[in-house]
Structure formats: structure tokens, C-alpha cells
Amino acid sequence: MKRIIVIGCPGSGKSTFSRALRDKTGLPLHYLDMLWHKPDKTNIPTDEFDKRLSEILFTDRWIIDGNYSRTLEMRMKECDTVFLLDIPTEECLSGVESRIGTKREEMPWIEEEFDPEFKQYIIDFKTTKLPSVYALLEKYNDKNIIIFKSRSEIDSYLLSDKFV
């Protein structure tokens, strides 16, 4: 595991898991949200985002945290390991609610409220986004693919001897 992507619904625990992986592996961690968003809640231009992402992809070692479906296949081609956090929707909603008002290393601002559009995105994620994620996993089945269906599976994995 030297080139890892961590994907899943917002609130599934991607960033928490990615930090734990970073701490266990020593791999550099890159948050797509930090690449894309500016502190004033605007975004960098798409071509600049793609350039920054490409620079990361062509290094030897990394963990990339985030979905960004437009660039998922690009990242999947370059990674050796995929972690998909396919956590129940209610847990994802709870995960997002629990971080409101909290400073996070993966976001350049503090979320002050649960945006209704974002909430709907999470509710719809399993039907609108997840099928295409699974299709890509099937296409790139030569990768080391680990799918977690619960937080307890994530915890067990992080406590395992996989990192010795």
C-alpha cells in the first residue's frame, strides 16, 4: 500500500480513517476538499485543481481522501489500494451533524450549519453516486479493494496486524 484512495459518502469517516492510515503508514495525506476549496468558501478553477491533483498522482506515495467523482477514475488508475466506506446513510448524516462547529484539518473553514442541499446529497448518495463507484471498482478489480460496511469493521481493520 503506497498509493491509496479513500472514498465514500460524506460523513462516513473518510478523513478520520485517512488520518489513522497516515499515522500507521507514514504516507503523505492529501484532502481533495483542501485542494478544491478556498477559505472563503469559493473554489479554485477546475484546471488548477486537475493540475494539483496530477502532481500528487505522479508521486510515489500518497493517501488521497475524497470523492470528487469527476476525477475518481483518474485516481483509481494510479492507486494500488482503494478503501470504500459504504456506511449506512443515517450514520453518515450523524457524522456530518457531529462535526458542525468544529475546526477540521480537511476543510479550510468551520461549517456553521448543516446545509440542506448537502444533507440531500448524502441522503441520495447510495442511489445517485454509489452505483458508479461500484462500477469503477469492478472495472479496476486488479487493485487492492477494501470495502467497509460499518464503523466497527473500520476499527477492527485499524487494530489488525496489517501495518506491522
XYZ file of C-alpha atoms in Angstrom:
164
model
C 0.000 0.000 0.000
C 1.766 3.070 -1.269
C -0.906 4.844 -3.327
C -4.242 4.816 -1.544
C -7.597 6.429 -2.211
C -10.278 6.672 0.468
C -13.794 7.213 -0.855
C -17.336 7.091 0.484
C -20.328 9.193 1.363
C -19.719 12.474 3.195
C -19.862 11.771 6.923
C -18.796 8.131 6.503
C -15.491 8.754 8.279
C -13.139 9.049 5.299
C -10.981 11.756 6.817
C -10.796 10.126 10.238
C -9.823 6.828 8.600
C -7.333 8.580 6.289
C -5.606 10.224 9.264
C -5.349 6.853 11.009
C -3.848 5.342 7.829
C -1.386 8.227 7.590
C -0.351 7.705 11.194
C 0.115 3.950 10.698
C 1.824 4.042 7.283
C 3.691 7.350 7.248
C 2.255 8.092 3.797
C 1.553 11.740 2.939
C -2.168 12.565 3.156
C -3.935 14.863 0.702
C -7.513 16.043 1.178
C -9.359 16.835 -2.047
C -11.519 19.309 -0.125
C -8.390 21.291 0.771
C -7.272 21.265 -2.873
C -10.657 22.386 -4.212
C -11.992 24.818 -1.629
C -10.630 28.209 -0.669
C -11.091 29.533 2.893
C -13.740 31.988 1.609
C -15.904 29.004 0.502
C -15.171 29.525 -3.185
C -13.294 27.021 -5.352
C -10.131 27.118 -7.383
C -10.531 26.788 -11.172
C -11.068 23.212 -12.391
C -7.876 23.203 -14.476
C -5.837 24.300 -11.450
C -7.448 21.547 -9.335
C -6.625 18.961 -12.016
C -3.026 20.198 -12.224
C -2.549 19.971 -8.450
C -4.154 16.527 -8.346
C -1.949 15.292 -11.210
C 1.152 16.484 -9.372
C 0.136 14.344 -6.395
C -0.806 11.323 -8.523
C 2.585 11.166 -10.165
C 4.489 10.951 -6.906
C 5.364 7.532 -5.469
C 3.466 7.541 -2.174
C 0.175 9.069 -1.065
C -3.219 8.793 0.513
C -5.937 10.829 -1.217
C -9.116 11.442 0.757
C -12.300 12.405 -1.059
C -14.858 11.527 -3.680
C -14.930 14.133 -6.459
C -16.488 11.717 -8.943
C -15.202 13.697 -11.938
C -11.638 12.657 -11.029
C -12.332 9.281 -9.427
C -11.312 7.184 -12.413
C -8.108 9.200 -12.829
C -7.223 8.430 -9.202
C -8.311 4.809 -9.468
C -5.969 4.248 -12.433
C -2.994 5.458 -10.402
C -3.673 3.926 -6.989
C -2.805 0.452 -5.749
C -5.379 0.375 -2.923
C -8.969 1.589 -2.625
C -10.827 1.913 0.645
C -14.569 2.400 0.193
C -16.518 3.373 3.283
C -20.032 2.183 2.398
C -21.558 3.159 5.726
C -25.336 3.414 6.366
C -26.859 6.774 5.413
C -28.104 7.551 8.933
C -24.566 7.152 10.291
C -23.232 9.463 7.569
C -25.836 12.106 8.419
C -24.934 11.769 12.082
C -21.237 12.029 11.224
C -21.753 15.338 9.424
C -24.013 16.703 12.167
C -21.400 15.863 14.815
C -18.692 17.934 13.127
C -20.686 21.152 12.679
C -18.929 23.965 14.532
C -15.656 22.026 14.733
C -12.307 23.003 13.190
C -11.161 20.181 10.919
C -7.827 19.607 9.247
C -9.516 18.563 5.981
C -11.641 21.696 5.463
C -10.471 25.304 5.148
C -13.461 26.644 7.141
C -15.719 25.667 10.011
C -19.167 24.513 8.961
C -21.710 26.509 10.930
C -24.839 24.665 9.810
C -25.944 21.505 8.008
C -26.657 22.837 4.534
C -29.985 21.371 3.269
C -28.537 20.696 -0.220
C -25.578 18.857 1.278
C -27.924 16.848 3.502
C -29.949 15.815 0.450
C -26.739 14.855 -1.376
C -25.924 12.487 1.484
C -29.455 11.049 1.522
C -29.260 10.425 -2.242
C -25.632 9.202 -2.289
C -26.411 5.454 -2.259
C -28.683 5.758 -5.300
C -27.026 8.562 -7.292
C -23.277 8.110 -6.670
C -22.528 4.690 -5.192
C -23.553 2.601 -8.253
C -20.936 4.339 -10.425
C -18.329 3.868 -7.672
C -19.029 0.126 -7.602
C -18.876 0.028 -11.426
C -15.394 1.576 -11.310
C -14.322 -0.881 -8.614
C -15.418 -3.698 -10.902
C -13.523 -2.151 -13.829
C -10.342 -1.747 -11.735
C -10.591 -5.065 -9.906
C -6.819 -5.532 -10.159
C -6.497 -3.036 -7.282
C -6.456 -3.979 -3.627
C -10.083 -3.082 -2.780
C -11.315 -2.989 0.809
C -14.960 -2.152 1.482
C -16.182 -1.318 4.959
C -19.901 -1.566 5.729
C -19.680 -0.393 9.352
C -17.538 1.694 11.661
C -16.734 -1.447 13.666
C -15.200 -3.008 10.519
C -13.056 0.112 10.135
C -11.971 -0.041 13.775
C -11.116 -3.753 13.510
C -9.045 -3.140 10.397
C -7.089 -0.340 12.044
C -6.399 -2.583 15.061
C -5.279 -5.503 12.873
C -1.704 -6.546 12.137
C -1.899 -5.225 8.549
C 0.520 -2.433 9.432
C 3.266 -4.412 11.165
